[in-house]
Coordinates of C-alpha atoms in Angstrom, one line a residue:
Chain A
M1 CA 0.1 0.0 0.0
P2 CA 1.6 3.2 -1.0
N3 CA 2.5 5.7 1.9
I4 CA 1.4 8.8 -0.2
L5 CA -1.0 8.8 -3.1
C6 CA -1.4 12.0 -5.3
N7 CA -4.2 11.5 -7.9
D8 CA -4.9 14.0 -10.6
L9 CA -3.8 17.1 -8.6
C10 CA -4.8 20.5 -10.2
K11 CA -4.0 23.8 -8.7
T12 CA -4.2 27.3 -10.3
Y13 CA -3.2 30.7 -9.2
R14 CA -4.2 33.9 -10.5
Q15 CA -1.7 36.6 -11.2
G16 CA -3.6 39.7 -12.4
D17 CA -5.6 38.6 -15.3
A18 CA -3.3 35.5 -16.1
V19 CA -4.1 32.1 -14.8
I20 CA -1.1 30.0 -13.8
K21 CA -1.4 26.3 -13.8
A22 CA 0.8 25.4 -10.8
L23 CA -0.2 21.8 -10.9
D24 CA -1.7 20.4 -14.1
H25 CA -3.1 16.7 -13.5
V26 CA -0.3 15.5 -11.4
T27 CA -0.6 11.8 -10.4
L28 CA 2.1 10.2 -8.0
E29 CA 2.7 7.4 -5.7
I30 CA 5.3 7.6 -3.0
E31 CA 6.3 4.5 -1.2
P32 CA 7.3 4.3 2.4
G33 CA 11.1 5.1 3.0
D34 CA 11.4 6.5 -0.5
F35 CA 14.0 9.3 -1.2
I36 CA 12.7 11.5 -3.8
C37 CA 14.0 14.7 -5.5
L38 CA 11.7 16.9 -7.4
S39 CA 13.6 19.0 -9.9
G40 CA 12.5 21.4 -12.7
P41 CA 12.7 25.1 -13.3
S42 CA 11.2 27.8 -11.2
G43 CA 7.3 27.8 -11.6
S44 CA 7.3 24.2 -12.6
G45 CA 5.1 23.4 -9.5
K46 CA 7.6 21.7 -7.1
T47 CA 6.9 23.9 -4.1
T48 CA 3.0 23.8 -4.8
L49 CA 3.1 19.9 -4.8
L50 CA 5.1 20.0 -1.6
N51 CA 2.6 22.5 0.0
M52 CA -0.4 20.2 -1.1
I53 CA 1.1 17.1 0.3
G54 CA 1.9 18.9 3.5
G55 CA -1.7 20.2 3.7
L56 CA -0.5 23.8 3.6
D57 CA -2.6 24.8 0.7
E58 CA -6.0 23.6 -0.8
L59 CA -6.3 21.7 -4.1
D60 CA -8.7 22.9 -6.8
R61 CA -9.0 19.3 -7.9
G62 CA -7.7 15.7 -7.2
E63 CA -7.1 13.9 -4.0
I64 CA -4.1 13.3 -1.7
S65 CA -4.0 10.5 0.9
I66 CA -1.3 9.5 3.3
D67 CA -1.5 6.1 4.9
G68 CA -5.1 5.8 3.4
Q69 CA -6.3 9.1 5.0
R70 CA -7.7 11.7 2.6
V71 CA -5.4 14.9 3.4
D72 CA -7.6 17.1 1.1
Q73 CA -10.7 16.4 3.1
L74 CA -9.4 17.3 6.5
S75 CA -10.2 20.5 8.2
K76 CA -7.7 22.9 9.8
G77 CA -7.5 21.0 13.1
P78 CA -6.8 17.6 11.9
L79 CA -4.4 19.0 9.2
A80 CA -2.5 20.7 11.8
D81 CA -2.4 17.2 13.8
L82 CA -1.2 15.5 10.8
R83 CA 1.6 17.9 10.2
L84 CA 2.4 17.9 13.8
H85 CA 2.8 14.1 14.2
H86 CA 3.9 13.0 10.6
I87 CA 5.5 15.6 8.5
G88 CA 8.6 17.7 8.9
F89 CA 8.9 20.7 6.9
V90 CA 12.3 22.4 5.7
F91 CA 11.5 25.6 3.9
Q92 CA 13.8 27.4 1.5
A93 CA 13.9 30.6 3.6
Y94 CA 14.8 29.1 7.1
N95 CA 11.5 30.2 8.6
L96 CA 12.7 30.2 12.3
I97 CA 10.7 31.8 15.2
P98 CA 12.8 34.8 15.8
V99 CA 11.9 35.2 19.6
L100 CA 13.0 31.7 20.4
S101 CA 16.8 30.4 20.7
A102 CA 18.1 27.8 18.3
R103 CA 17.3 25.1 20.9
E104 CA 13.9 26.4 21.6
N105 CA 13.1 26.4 17.9
V106 CA 14.1 22.8 17.5
E107 CA 12.0 21.8 20.6
F108 CA 9.0 23.8 19.4
V109 CA 7.3 20.9 17.6
M110 CA 8.2 18.5 20.5
Q111 CA 6.7 21.1 23.0
V112 CA 3.4 21.1 20.8
Q113 CA 3.6 17.3 20.7
G114 CA 3.7 17.3 24.6
V115 CA 7.0 15.6 24.9
P116 CA 8.5 15.9 28.4
A117 CA 11.0 18.7 29.1
R118 CA 14.0 16.6 29.7
E119 CA 13.5 14.4 26.8
R120 CA 13.0 17.5 24.5
R121 CA 16.1 18.9 25.8
R122 CA 18.3 15.7 25.4
K123 CA 16.9 15.2 21.7
S124 CA 17.4 18.9 20.8
M125 CA 20.9 19.0 22.0
A126 CA 21.6 15.9 20.2
I127 CA 20.3 17.0 17.0
L128 CA 21.9 20.3 17.2
K129 CA 25.3 18.6 17.7
E130 CA 24.5 16.5 14.9
V131 CA 24.0 19.3 12.4
G132 CA 27.1 21.0 13.7
L133 CA 25.6 23.7 16.0
D134 CA 27.0 22.5 19.1
G135 CA 27.5 25.5 21.4
L136 CA 25.1 27.7 19.5
E137 CA 22.0 26.4 20.9
D138 CA 21.1 29.4 23.0
R139 CA 21.5 31.9 20.1
R140 CA 18.5 33.7 18.5
P141 CA 18.1 33.3 14.8
A142 CA 19.3 36.7 14.3
Q143 CA 22.5 35.8 15.8
L144 CA 23.1 32.8 13.3
S145 CA 24.3 33.0 9.8
G146 CA 22.0 31.8 6.9
G147 CA 23.5 28.4 6.8
Q148 CA 23.4 28.0 10.6
Q149 CA 19.7 28.9 10.5
Q150 CA 19.0 26.4 7.9
R151 CA 20.5 23.8 9.9
V152 CA 18.3 24.8 12.9
A153 CA 15.4 24.4 10.5
V154 CA 16.5 20.9 9.4
A155 CA 17.1 19.9 12.9
R156 CA 13.6 21.0 13.9
A157 CA 12.2 19.1 10.9
I158 CA 14.0 15.8 11.7
V159 CA 14.1 15.8 15.6
S160 CA 10.9 14.1 16.3
Q161 CA 11.4 11.8 13.4
P162 CA 8.4 12.1 11.3
K163 CA 7.5 9.6 8.5
L164 CA 7.8 12.2 5.9
V165 CA 10.0 15.2 5.5
L166 CA 9.1 17.6 3.0
A167 CA 12.1 20.0 2.1
D168 CA 12.0 22.8 -0.3
E169 CA 15.4 23.8 -1.5
P170 CA 17.0 22.8 1.6
T171 CA 20.6 23.4 0.5
A172 CA 19.7 26.7 -1.4
N173 CA 21.4 28.8 1.0
L174 CA 24.4 26.4 2.2
D175 CA 27.8 26.2 1.2
S176 CA 29.0 22.8 -0.5
V177 CA 30.4 21.3 2.9
S178 CA 27.2 22.2 4.7
A179 CA 25.1 21.0 1.8
T180 CA 26.9 17.6 1.6
H181 CA 26.7 17.2 5.6
L182 CA 23.1 17.9 5.4
M183 CA 22.3 15.4 2.6
E184 CA 24.4 12.7 4.3
L185 CA 22.2 13.4 7.5
F186 CA 18.9 13.0 5.3
R187 CA 20.3 9.7 3.7
E188 CA 21.2 8.4 7.3
L189 CA 17.7 9.1 8.5
N190 CA 16.3 7.6 5.3
Q191 CA 18.3 4.4 5.4
N192 CA 18.3 3.8 9.3
H193 CA 15.0 5.1 10.3
G194 CA 12.8 4.9 7.3
V195 CA 11.9 8.4 6.9
T196 CA 10.4 9.3 3.6
F197 CA 11.9 12.3 2.0
L198 CA 10.5 14.4 -0.7
I199 CA 12.9 17.2 -1.8
S200 CA 12.5 19.8 -4.3
T201 CA 15.8 21.2 -5.7
H202 CA 17.8 22.7 -8.5
D203 CA 21.1 21.3 -6.9
E204 CA 22.6 18.6 -9.0
R205 CA 24.7 17.4 -5.8
V206 CA 21.3 17.0 -4.1
M207 CA 19.8 15.0 -6.7
R208 CA 22.6 12.6 -6.7
Y209 CA 21.5 11.5 -3.2
A210 CA 17.8 10.6 -4.6
R211 CA 16.7 7.2 -5.2
R212 CA 14.0 8.4 -7.5
L213 CA 14.0 11.8 -9.5
I214 CA 10.9 13.3 -10.6
R215 CA 11.2 16.2 -13.0
M216 CA 8.4 18.7 -13.5
Q217 CA 7.6 21.5 -15.8
D218 CA 4.7 23.7 -16.2
G219 CA 2.9 22.0 -13.3
K220 CA 3.2 18.4 -15.0
V221 CA 5.5 15.5 -14.1
I222 CA 7.5 15.2 -17.3
S223 CA 9.7 12.3 -16.1
D224 CA 9.7 10.0 -12.9
E225 CA 12.8 7.6 -12.8
I226 CA 14.6 5.3 -10.5
Q227 CA 18.3 6.3 -10.2
K228 CA 20.6 3.4 -10.1
S229 CA 23.8 5.2 -9.1
V230 CA 22.8 6.3 -5.4
Chain B
M1 CA -3.2 9.5 14.1
A2 CA -2.4 11.2 17.3
G3 CA -4.8 13.5 19.2
R4 CA -4.6 17.2 19.0
R5 CA -2.2 19.0 21.1
A6 CA -1.2 22.4 22.2
L7 CA 1.6 24.3 23.7
S8 CA 1.6 24.1 27.5
L9 CA 0.6 27.1 29.4
A10 CA 4.3 27.7 30.4
A11 CA 5.5 27.5 27.1
M12 CA 2.8 29.7 25.7
S13 CA 3.4 32.1 28.3
R14 CA 7.1 32.3 27.4
L15 CA 6.2 32.7 23.8
S16 CA 3.7 35.3 24.3
W17 CA 6.2 37.1 26.9
R18 CA 9.0 37.3 24.2
Y19 CA 6.5 38.5 21.6
L20 CA 5.4 41.0 23.9
W21 CA 8.7 42.5 24.2
R22 CA 9.8 42.1 20.7
N23 CA 8.9 45.7 20.0
Y24 CA 9.4 47.0 23.5
R25 CA 8.9 50.6 22.4
R26 CA 5.4 49.8 21.0
T27 CA 4.7 47.7 24.1
S28 CA 6.1 50.5 26.5
I29 CA 3.7 53.0 24.9
M30 CA 0.8 50.7 25.2
L31 CA 1.6 49.9 28.8
L32 CA 1.9 53.6 29.5
A33 CA -1.5 54.3 27.8
I34 CA -3.2 51.4 29.8
G35 CA -1.5 52.4 33.0
V36 CA -2.6 56.2 32.7
G37 CA -6.1 55.1 31.7
V38 CA -6.5 52.9 34.7
W39 CA -4.9 55.5 36.9
A40 CA -7.7 57.9 35.4
M41 CA -10.4 55.5 36.1
I42 CA -9.3 54.7 39.7
F43 CA -8.3 58.3 40.8
M44 CA -11.2 60.1 39.2
T45 CA -13.6 57.5 40.7
A46 CA -11.9 58.0 44.2
L47 CA -12.4 61.8 43.7
M48 CA -15.9 61.4 42.8
R49 CA -16.6 58.7 45.4
G50 CA -15.1 61.1 47.9
M51 CA -17.2 63.9 46.9
V52 CA -20.2 62.1 46.9
D53 CA -19.5 60.4 50.3
Q54 CA -18.8 63.8 51.8
M55 CA -21.9 65.1 50.3
I56 CA -24.0 62.3 51.8
A57 CA -22.0 62.4 55.1
D58 CA -22.7 66.2 55.4
G59 CA -26.3 65.8 54.4
I60 CA -26.8 63.0 56.9
D61 CA -25.1 65.2 59.6
A62 CA -27.5 68.1 58.7
L63 CA -30.7 65.8 58.9
P64 CA -29.3 64.6 61.4
G65 CA -29.4 60.7 61.8
L66 CA -30.0 57.8 59.4
V67 CA -33.7 57.3 60.4
Q68 CA -36.1 60.0 61.8
V69 CA -39.5 59.5 63.3
H70 CA -42.0 62.5 62.8
H71 CA -45.8 63.2 62.8
P72 CA -47.0 62.1 59.5
A73 CA -47.8 65.6 58.4
F74 CA -44.7 67.2 59.7
R75 CA -42.7 67.0 56.4
D76 CA -45.3 69.1 54.7
D77 CA -45.9 71.4 57.5
P78 CA -43.1 71.6 60.0
S79 CA -45.1 73.6 62.5
I80 CA -45.7 73.1 66.3
E81 CA -49.3 71.4 65.5
N82 CA -47.5 68.5 63.9
S83 CA -45.2 67.6 66.9
I84 CA -45.1 64.2 68.5
P85 CA -44.9 63.0 72.1
P86 CA -41.4 61.8 73.6
P87 CA -41.0 58.0 72.9
G88 CA -43.0 55.6 75.0
P89 CA -41.6 52.5 76.7
Q90 CA -41.7 50.2 73.5
L91 CA -39.9 52.8 71.4
L92 CA -37.5 53.7 74.2
A93 CA -36.5 49.9 74.5
A94 CA -36.0 49.8 70.8
L95 CA -33.8 53.0 70.8
G96 CA -31.6 51.5 73.4
S97 CA -30.7 48.5 71.7
P98 CA -28.6 47.6 68.5
P99 CA -28.4 48.5 65.6
V100 CA -29.2 51.9 67.2
E101 CA -26.1 53.6 68.3
A102 CA -27.6 57.0 69.4
W103 CA -30.8 58.9 69.2
T104 CA -32.2 62.3 70.3
G105 CA -35.5 64.0 70.4
R106 CA -35.5 67.4 68.9
V107 CA -37.9 70.5 68.3
K108 CA -37.5 72.0 65.1
V109 CA -39.8 74.8 64.1
P110 CA -39.7 77.9 61.8
A111 CA -38.8 81.2 63.6
M112 CA -37.8 84.8 63.2
I113 CA -34.6 86.0 64.8
S114 CA -34.0 89.7 65.1
S115 CA -31.0 91.7 66.3
E116 CA -30.8 95.5 66.9
R117 CA -30.2 95.9 63.2
N118 CA -31.8 92.9 61.1
T119 CA -34.5 90.2 61.1
R120 CA -34.0 86.9 59.4
G121 CA -36.1 83.7 59.1
V122 CA -34.2 80.7 60.7
T123 CA -35.1 77.3 61.8
L124 CA -35.0 77.0 65.5
L125 CA -33.7 73.9 66.7
G126 CA -34.3 72.9 70.3
V127 CA -31.8 70.3 71.0
D128 CA -30.2 68.2 73.7
P129 CA -26.5 68.9 73.2
A130 CA -25.1 65.5 74.1
G131 CA -27.7 63.9 71.9
E132 CA -27.0 66.3 69.2
I133 CA -23.2 65.6 69.4
A134 CA -23.8 61.9 69.3
L135 CA -25.8 62.4 66.1
G136 CA -23.0 64.2 64.4
F137 CA -22.9 67.8 65.4
D138 CA -19.1 68.7 65.7
P139 CA -18.5 70.8 68.9
A140 CA -15.2 71.8 67.2
S141 CA -17.3 73.6 64.6
V142 CA -18.1 76.1 67.5
V143 CA -15.5 78.6 66.6
E144 CA -16.4 81.4 69.0
G145 CA -17.9 80.9 72.6
R146 CA -19.3 77.6 73.5
F147 CA -22.0 74.9 72.5
L148 CA -25.1 74.4 74.6
E149 CA -24.4 72.8 78.0
G150 CA -27.7 71.2 78.5
P151 CA -31.3 71.2 77.4
R152 CA -32.0 74.0 79.8
D153 CA -29.2 76.1 78.5
P154 CA -30.6 79.7 78.1
G155 CA -28.1 80.7 75.4
L156 CA -28.5 80.5 71.5
V157 CA -25.8 79.1 69.2
V158 CA -25.9 80.5 65.7
G159 CA -24.0 80.1 62.5
R160 CA -21.2 82.6 61.3
K161 CA -23.0 83.7 58.4
L162 CA -26.3 84.3 60.4
L163 CA -24.3 86.4 62.8
E164 CA -23.1 88.3 60.0
R165 CA -26.4 88.9 58.4
L166 CA -27.7 90.0 61.7
E167 CA -24.8 92.3 62.0
T168 CA -24.4 91.2 65.6
D169 CA -21.9 89.6 67.7
L170 CA -21.2 87.0 70.2
G171 CA -22.5 87.8 73.7
K172 CA -25.2 90.2 72.2
R173 CA -29.0 89.4 72.7
V174 CA -31.3 88.6 70.0
V175 CA -35.0 87.9 70.0
I176 CA -36.5 84.8 68.8
M177 CA -40.2 84.7 67.5
S178 CA -42.3 81.7 66.6
Q179 CA -45.7 80.3 67.1
D180 CA -47.3 78.4 70.1
P181 CA -49.9 75.6 69.8
D182 CA -52.8 78.3 70.1
N183 CA -51.2 80.2 67.2
N184 CA -50.1 82.9 69.4
V185 CA -46.8 84.6 69.0
A186 CA -44.2 83.2 71.3
D187 CA -41.0 85.2 71.7
R188 CA -38.0 85.4 74.0
G189 CA -34.7 87.1 74.1
F190 CA -31.6 84.9 73.8
R191 CA -27.9 85.9 74.4
I192 CA -25.6 84.4 71.6
V193 CA -23.2 82.0 73.5
G194 CA -21.7 80.3 70.6
V195 CA -20.9 80.8 66.9
F196 CA -20.6 77.7 64.7
E197 CA -19.0 77.2 61.2
A198 CA -20.6 74.6 59.0
K199 CA -19.3 72.8 56.0
L200 CA -22.5 73.8 54.2
S201 CA -23.0 77.6 54.2
G202 CA -26.6 77.1 54.1
H203 CA -26.6 75.7 57.6
E204 CA -24.6 78.5 58.9
E205 CA -27.1 81.0 57.6
R206 CA -30.5 79.4 58.5
Q207 CA -30.1 77.3 61.7
A208 CA -30.1 78.4 65.3
Y209 CA -29.5 76.0 68.3
A210 CA -31.1 76.4 71.6
G211 CA -31.7 74.1 74.9
L212 CA -34.7 71.5 74.1
A213 CA -36.3 72.4 77.4
T214 CA -35.9 76.1 76.9
V215 CA -37.6 76.0 73.4
Q216 CA -40.2 73.7 74.6
E217 CA -41.0 76.2 77.4
L218 CA -40.9 79.1 74.9
L219 CA -43.5 77.5 72.7
G220 CA -45.6 76.2 75.6
M221 CA -45.5 72.6 74.0
G222 CA -44.9 70.6 77.4
D223 CA -42.5 67.5 76.6
Q224 CA -43.6 67.2 72.9
I225 CA -41.0 67.2 70.3
S226 CA -40.9 67.6 66.4
E227 CA -38.7 64.6 65.6
I228 CA -36.7 61.7 66.9
A229 CA -33.5 61.3 65.1
V230 CA -31.6 57.9 65.3
T231 CA -28.3 56.7 63.9
G232 CA -26.5 53.3 63.9
G233 CA -24.6 51.2 61.3
D234 CA -23.5 52.1 57.9
Y235 CA -25.4 54.7 55.9
R236 CA -25.2 52.4 52.8
D237 CA -27.6 50.1 54.4
V238 CA -30.2 51.2 56.8
T239 CA -32.7 48.5 56.3
A240 CA -32.2 47.0 59.8
L241 CA -32.2 50.3 61.6
H242 CA -35.2 51.4 59.9
A243 CA -37.1 48.1 60.7
R244 CA -35.9 48.3 64.4
V245 CA -37.4 51.7 64.9
R246 CA -40.4 51.5 62.7
E247 CA -42.4 48.7 64.4
P248 CA -42.3 50.0 68.0
A249 CA -43.1 53.6 66.7
G250 CA -46.5 52.4 65.5
P251 CA -48.6 53.2 62.6
Q252 CA -49.4 56.7 63.9
L253 CA -45.8 57.9 63.4
E254 CA -43.8 58.2 60.0
V255 CA -40.5 56.6 60.2
L256 CA -38.3 57.3 57.3
P257 CA -34.7 56.4 56.4
W258 CA -32.4 59.2 55.3
T259 CA -32.7 58.1 51.7
E260 CA -36.4 59.3 51.7
L261 CA -36.0 62.2 53.9
D262 CA -33.5 63.6 51.3
R263 CA -34.3 62.1 48.0
Y264 CA -31.7 63.9 46.4
L265 CA -28.9 62.6 48.6
G266 CA -30.6 59.0 48.4
L267 CA -30.6 59.2 44.6
M268 CA -26.8 60.2 44.7
L269 CA -25.8 57.0 46.4
G270 CA -27.8 54.8 43.8
V271 CA -26.4 56.9 40.9
M272 CA -22.9 57.0 42.0
D273 CA -22.3 53.1 41.5
G274 CA -23.9 53.4 38.0
F275 CA -21.8 56.4 37.3
V276 CA -18.4 54.7 38.1
L277 CA -19.3 51.9 35.8
V278 CA -20.2 54.1 33.0
W279 CA -17.0 56.3 33.7
V280 CA -14.7 53.1 33.7
I281 CA -16.2 51.9 30.3
V282 CA -16.0 55.5 28.7
I283 CA -12.1 55.4 29.7
F284 CA -11.7 51.9 28.6
L285 CA -13.4 52.6 25.2
A286 CA -10.9 55.2 24.5
L287 CA -8.2 52.8 25.4
S288 CA -9.5 49.9 23.4
F289 CA -8.6 51.5 20.1
G290 CA -5.0 51.8 21.0
L291 CA -5.0 48.0 22.5
A292 CA -6.6 46.6 19.3
N293 CA -4.3 48.5 17.1
T294 CA -1.2 47.4 19.2
L295 CA -2.2 43.8 18.8
M296 CA -3.3 44.0 15.2
M297 CA 0.2 45.4 14.5
A298 CA 1.7 42.8 16.5
V299 CA -0.2 40.2 14.7
F300 CA 0.4 41.7 11.1
E301 CA 4.3 41.8 11.7
R302 CA 4.4 38.3 12.4
V303 CA 1.9 36.8 9.9
R304 CA 4.7 34.7 8.5
E305 CA 5.6 33.2 11.8
I306 CA 2.0 32.5 12.6
G307 CA 1.9 30.5 9.2
L308 CA 5.1 28.8 10.2
M309 CA 3.6 27.6 13.7
Q310 CA 0.6 26.4 11.7
A311 CA 2.7 24.6 9.3
L312 CA 4.6 22.9 12.0
G313 CA 1.4 21.7 13.5
M314 CA 0.1 24.3 16.0
N315 CA -3.8 24.5 15.9
P316 CA -5.5 27.5 15.0
S317 CA -7.0 27.6 18.4
A318 CA -3.7 27.5 20.2
I319 CA -2.6 30.5 17.9
L320 CA -5.9 32.3 19.1
Y321 CA -5.1 31.6 22.7
Q322 CA -1.4 32.6 22.3
V323 CA -2.3 36.1 21.0
L324 CA -5.0 36.4 23.7
L325 CA -2.4 35.5 26.4
E326 CA -0.1 38.1 25.1
S327 CA -3.0 40.6 25.3
L328 CA -3.7 39.4 28.9
M329 CA -0.1 39.9 29.8
L330 CA -0.3 43.5 28.3
L331 CA -3.5 44.2 30.2
I332 CA -2.1 42.7 33.6
L333 CA 1.1 44.9 33.4
G334 CA -0.9 47.8 32.6
L335 CA -3.2 47.2 35.4
L336 CA -0.4 46.8 37.9
L337 CA 1.1 50.2 36.6
G338 CA -2.2 52.0 36.8
N339 CA -3.1 50.7 40.2
L340 CA 0.2 51.7 41.5
L341 CA -0.1 55.0 40.1
A342 CA -3.5 55.5 41.4
I343 CA -2.6 54.4 45.0
A344 CA 0.5 56.4 45.0
S345 CA -1.3 59.6 43.9
I346 CA -4.2 59.1 46.3
Q347 CA -2.2 58.3 49.4
P348 CA -0.6 61.7 49.8
I349 CA -4.1 63.5 49.5
R350 CA -6.1 61.0 51.6
N351 CA -6.4 63.6 54.3
G352 CA -8.2 66.0 52.0
I353 CA -7.7 68.4 49.2
D354 CA -8.5 72.2 50.1
L355 CA -10.9 73.4 47.3
S356 CA -11.7 76.5 49.1
V357 CA -11.0 78.4 45.9
V358 CA -14.1 76.9 44.2
A359 CA -15.8 76.0 47.4
E360 CA -18.8 78.5 46.6
G361 CA -19.5 76.4 43.5
F362 CA -19.1 73.1 45.4
E363 CA -21.5 74.3 48.1
M364 CA -24.3 74.9 45.7
M365 CA -24.1 71.2 45.2
G366 CA -23.9 70.5 48.8
V367 CA -20.3 69.5 48.9
S368 CA -17.8 71.0 51.4
S369 CA -14.7 72.9 50.5
V370 CA -12.5 69.9 51.5
L371 CA -12.6 66.9 49.2
Y372 CA -11.6 63.5 50.8
P373 CA -10.7 61.0 47.9
A374 CA -12.4 57.7 48.9
L375 CA -10.3 54.8 47.4
K376 CA -12.7 51.8 47.6
M377 CA -11.9 48.2 47.1
Q378 CA -15.1 47.7 45.0
D379 CA -14.1 50.6 42.7
L380 CA -10.6 49.1 42.3
V381 CA -12.1 45.6 41.5
L382 CA -14.5 47.1 39.1
A383 CA -11.9 48.8 37.1
N384 CA -9.6 45.9 37.0
V385 CA -12.4 43.4 36.1
V386 CA -13.8 45.8 33.4
V387 CA -10.3 46.2 31.9
I388 CA -9.5 42.5 31.8
I389 CA -12.9 41.7 30.4
L390 CA -13.2 44.3 27.8
G391 CA -9.6 44.0 26.9
I392 CA -10.0 40.3 26.2
L393 CA -13.1 41.0 24.0
T394 CA -11.2 43.6 22.2
S395 CA -8.3 41.2 21.6
L396 CA -10.6 38.6 20.1
L397 CA -10.7 40.1 16.6
P398 CA -6.7 40.4 16.1
A399 CA -6.5 36.8 17.8
W400 CA -9.2 35.4 15.6
R401 CA -7.6 36.9 12.5
A402 CA -4.3 35.5 13.4
S403 CA -5.7 31.9 13.7
Q404 CA -7.5 32.1 10.4
Y405 CA -4.5 32.8 8.1
R406 CA -4.0 30.0 5.5
P407 CA -0.3 28.5 6.3
V408 CA 1.0 28.8 2.7
E409 CA -0.2 32.4 2.2
A410 CA 1.1 33.4 5.6
I411 CA 4.5 31.9 5.1
A412 CA 4.8 33.6 1.6
R413 CA 4.4 37.0 3.1
N414 CA 7.3 39.3 3.7

């Protein structure tokens, strides 16, 4: 049974008088534990597809189910629960909460989940060390560089080991060493913990990590292939 | 799927507190506005409350007593025909037991007072000085000479203004004329033995005190009196005192509480509570625009973060509570500031503010020239409760708007 099923997804946006087809009859199956990269030019629909699967936006048409549950039919509350317990997000523009420290940002999701304080602290410190931010845990986002902020965002997305991580251009603001380190971390989580990754990227280095590469253009899937040289 | 969860109160409080001080200048200005508003609510209420309390207390002292017993026709025609006998055994027993604290019988008749130069109409009061003092007459208000020494004292005590109108002086003789029960003129010469000053100038000008027995003898009314004045307990609730006196007085006598004896004063008591509430709400309404605007700005500047929190799994209802908590913190801080300011500004003037410069105008309203602010717990509680409740209601709109953003649109905002 597929982990994620996207069937005939359609989404249009209006920009003035123009109608932009962000998703144009996209159908996709994602197996549990898959490691997928979405590539394509800007405006090809990668981010829209991630937002739809994560329940951040509403479809015009089509259906999405995760573990058999129709995401597109959930109301705001249950959608928030789904994101909280099953999905980790990494956004292109870091998106940290500026009034919280790096550690508190990482702990935020666990706090909402109700994880006990001691366990939260242990996990957040470990993951921050893992992403190379040991010693910077008490800094606010404004006191961190772009790359450090992105690593905090990644740590936040994976700290509670969600079933699915949706990452939108996660390496866009990272140097090559940090990008490699991040992708190694993703791969480790994928291989050892079975976390499913769906990553949109332009970065060829990131694509090399994908087991499956989906190319999009004008809101359509133009190729979907398994890579042999992972 | 796991059940719906939200941030713990501690975590939400920490988040709200940090958001509150994210723009410390805006928060400080709003805090100051709430603080000054609350101060204005409490301070002005204390002044008004003090003014009305003083007005009522002076009015009751002038009546005097919280309850009075009269002939049923006396209030329409305060003449000697409408006098009453002294209290019988049953009424005496009631007047000697709680909640009665003091009582006195008085003669109160219209009279003319003449000096060598002038004649004025006055209210002649035949009083037992001890009872009168127990009912509220302040012996210290006798600024020249002395007060009466007993019911048989042959002297007369008049107000300063009356003395001036009569163009006479302490120790001089005056003649009092009134009417006896047979409608004959009853007159007698009195020597002025004391001059009093009253908080209300009208009393200084229109009242003259003589010994009870002296006046009864002058008017040939035996031991009859015009009224029995009774006091005891808090003036705000005279139900028990009224009931205690009314029953033994019997149906042939009229027993009325001060609220009916002076309806204007009684009305003031009821109106004041309503007025305080209206005043507090009016001030808050002015404040509420600033509060709503502050919260709206606080929400608008973090739309993206609100979208992020939703994307991370925070429920819309939790976002609503978080913004409300932020508002509650702002309100509580503002209330603390306002309460402290109010208490700090009322304490130094609790012994009275001398308003003698404008006293003439005040006396027209029955208010004395010294104003004693009355800081009452009920007014403090009212101001605080109104600010909290209306503050939260005002905050509902920005909080609700924050909870209704679509994550994808909110995150895309710059």
